mmCIF file of C-alpha atoms in Angstrom:
data_model
loop_
_atom_site.group_PDB
_atom_site.id
_atom_site.type_symbol
_atom_site.label_atom_id
_atom_site.label_comp_id
_atom_site.label_asym_id
_atom_site.label_seq_id
_atom_site.Cartn_x
_atom_site.Cartn_y
_atom_site.Cartn_z
ATOM 1 C CA SER A 1 -1.523 4.031 12.331
ATOM 2 C CA CYS A 2 -4.237 4.184 9.750
ATOM 3 C CA ALA A 3 -7.677 5.693 10.318
ATOM 4 C CA VAL A 4 -10.565 4.612 8.131
ATOM 5 C CA ASP A 5 -14.178 5.807 7.936
ATOM 6 C CA CYS A 6 -16.222 2.877 6.710
ATOM 7 C CA GLY A 7 -19.735 3.926 7.660
ATOM 8 C CA THR A 8 -21.116 1.218 9.953
ATOM 9 C CA ALA A 9 -18.432 -1.259 11.031
ATOM 10 C CA VAL A 10 -20.239 -4.582 10.594
ATOM 11 C CA ASN A 11 -17.089 -6.717 10.954
ATOM 12 C CA PRO A 12 -14.272 -4.772 12.671
ATOM 13 C CA LEU A 13 -11.732 -7.621 12.438
ATOM 14 C CA GLY A 14 -12.443 -7.974 8.719
ATOM 15 C CA ILE A 15 -12.005 -4.223 8.273
ATOM 16 C CA GLU A 16 -8.675 -4.324 10.104
ATOM 17 C CA ALA A 17 -7.468 -7.240 7.961
ATOM 18 C CA GLN A 18 -8.511 -5.505 4.722
ATOM 19 C CA VAL A 19 -6.728 -2.282 5.672
ATOM 20 C CA GLN A 20 -3.566 -4.108 6.750
ATOM 21 C CA GLY A 21 -3.606 -6.033 3.472
ATOM 22 C CA ALA A 22 -4.024 -2.794 1.519
ATOM 23 C CA ILE A 23 -1.044 -1.299 3.329
ATOM 24 C CA ALA A 24 1.045 -4.402 2.551
ATOM 25 C CA PHE A 25 0.028 -4.145 -1.118
ATOM 26 C CA SER A 26 0.887 -0.442 -1.243
ATOM 27 C CA LEU A 27 4.202 -0.940 0.567
ATOM 28 C CA SER A 28 5.072 -3.660 -1.951
ATOM 29 C CA ALA A 29 4.361 -1.303 -4.844
ATOM 30 C CA VAL A 30 6.398 1.498 -3.279
ATOM 31 C CA VAL A 31 9.482 -0.496 -2.327
ATOM 32 C CA TYR A 32 9.681 -3.802 -4.183
ATOM 33 C CA SER A 33 7.288 -4.583 -6.977
ATOM 34 C CA GLU A 34 8.492 -3.984 -10.473
ATOM 35 C CA VAL A 35 7.252 -5.507 -13.698
ATOM 36 C CA THR A 36 9.940 -5.653 -16.365
ATOM 37 C CA LEU A 37 9.667 -6.494 -20.033
ATOM 38 C CA LYS A 38 12.069 -8.411 -22.250
ATOM 39 C CA ASP A 39 11.307 -8.976 -25.916
ATOM 40 C CA VAL A 40 7.788 -7.575 -25.368
ATOM 41 C CA ARG A 41 7.042 -10.127 -22.622
ATOM 42 C CA VAL A 42 6.670 -9.741 -18.884
ATOM 43 C CA GLU A 43 9.678 -11.335 -17.174
ATOM 44 C CA GLN A 44 8.034 -12.049 -13.820
ATOM 45 C CA SER A 45 5.871 -15.158 -13.725
ATOM 46 C CA ASN A 46 5.034 -15.600 -10.030
ATOM 47 C CA PHE A 47 6.093 -14.700 -6.498
ATOM 48 C CA HIS A 48 9.526 -16.330 -6.831
ATOM 49 C CA ASP A 49 10.612 -13.491 -9.137
ATOM 50 C CA TYR A 50 8.124 -10.741 -8.204
ATOM 51 C CA LYS A 51 8.930 -9.479 -4.718
ATOM 52 C CA VAL A 52 6.118 -8.450 -2.410
ATOM 53 C CA ALA A 53 6.160 -7.371 1.230
ATOM 54 C CA ARG A 54 6.034 -10.310 3.606
ATOM 55 C CA ALA A 55 5.322 -10.350 7.337
ATOM 56 C CA PRO A 56 8.937 -9.570 8.398
ATOM 57 C CA ASP A 57 8.959 -6.572 6.014
ATOM 58 C CA MET A 58 5.849 -5.011 7.506
ATOM 59 C CA PRO A 59 5.804 -2.267 10.116
ATOM 60 C CA GLU A 60 3.362 -2.551 12.987
ATOM 61 C CA VAL A 61 0.022 -1.294 11.696
ATOM 62 C CA THR A 62 -2.757 -0.155 13.992
ATOM 63 C CA VAL A 63 -6.132 0.505 12.408
ATOM 64 C CA GLN A 64 -8.506 3.061 13.888
ATOM 65 C CA ILE A 65 -12.074 2.481 12.724
ATOM 66 C CA LEU A 66 -14.166 5.637 12.639
ATOM 67 C CA GLU A 67 -17.855 4.894 12.258
ATOM 68 C CA SER A 68 -20.189 7.413 10.689
ATOM 69 C CA ASP A 69 -23.532 7.713 8.958
ATOM 70 C CA ALA A 70 -21.764 7.732 5.586
ATOM 71 C CA LYS A 71 -22.749 5.190 2.967
ATOM 72 C CA MET A 72 -20.759 1.977 3.337
ATOM 73 C CA GLY A 73 -18.370 1.095 0.551
ATOM 74 C CA GLY A 74 -15.191 -0.801 -0.190
ATOM 75 C CA ILE A 75 -12.649 -0.843 2.609
ATOM 76 C CA GLY A 76 -9.518 -2.386 1.089
ATOM 77 C CA GLU A 77 -8.756 0.305 -1.471
ATOM 78 C CA PRO A 78 -8.802 3.566 0.551
ATOM 79 C CA ALA A 79 -5.520 2.741 2.316
ATOM 80 C CA VAL A 80 -3.551 2.054 -0.894
ATOM 81 C CA ALA A 81 -2.997 5.479 -2.495
ATOM 82 C CA PRO A 82 -2.139 7.590 0.580
ATOM 83 C CA LEU A 83 0.818 5.398 1.577
ATOM 84 C CA SER A 84 2.675 5.741 -1.714
ATOM 85 C CA ALA A 85 2.090 9.495 -1.762
ATOM 86 C CA ALA A 86 3.241 9.844 1.859
ATOM 87 C CA VAL A 87 6.439 7.869 1.252
ATOM 88 C CA ALA A 88 7.189 9.808 -1.951
ATOM 89 C CA ASN A 89 6.699 13.094 -0.083
ATOM 90 C CA ALA A 90 8.931 11.903 2.771
ATOM 91 C CA VAL A 91 11.656 10.998 0.254
ATOM 92 C CA TYR A 92 11.306 14.461 -1.288
ATOM 93 C CA ALA A 93 11.538 16.136 2.138
ATOM 94 C CA LEU A 94 14.795 14.296 2.823
ATOM 95 C CA THR A 95 16.427 14.416 -0.610
ATOM 96 C CA LYS A 96 14.671 17.202 -2.562
ATOM 97 C CA GLN A 97 14.319 14.597 -5.313
ATOM 98 C CA ARG A 98 10.768 14.136 -6.618
ATOM 99 C CA LEU A 99 10.091 10.497 -7.515
ATOM 100 C CA ARG A 100 7.071 9.965 -9.748
ATOM 101 C CA SER A 101 6.972 6.258 -10.552
ATOM 102 C CA LEU A 102 6.794 3.028 -8.595
ATOM 103 C CA PRO A 103 8.741 1.379 -7.195
ATOM 104 C CA LEU A 104 10.477 4.446 -5.791
ATOM 105 C CA ARG A 105 14.150 4.446 -6.751
ATOM 106 C CA LEU A 106 16.694 7.141 -5.969
ATOM 107 C CA ALA A 107 18.954 7.984 -8.902
#
């Protein structure tokens, strides 16, 4: 579940889609996505060699929209940072190993 305060929810389905997309982006960064360099050039050129989370990789995500009188702003970005921090903290709780770069890799 993900709760988001977006001010006035003008388009709830659009908000839900943006948040789910942000979670997919963040999950990709945490687990899969890695940019590597060879001879000062990026090796990945497109999605065939840069893995991202796809539908089968995604957990079920429910979005709770909390309306408020707060000023409306962007809705896609707020869900990105908390997921990577939460996963890194969960890994630390299990392994006592603090991982500080993405994608998260245990030594």
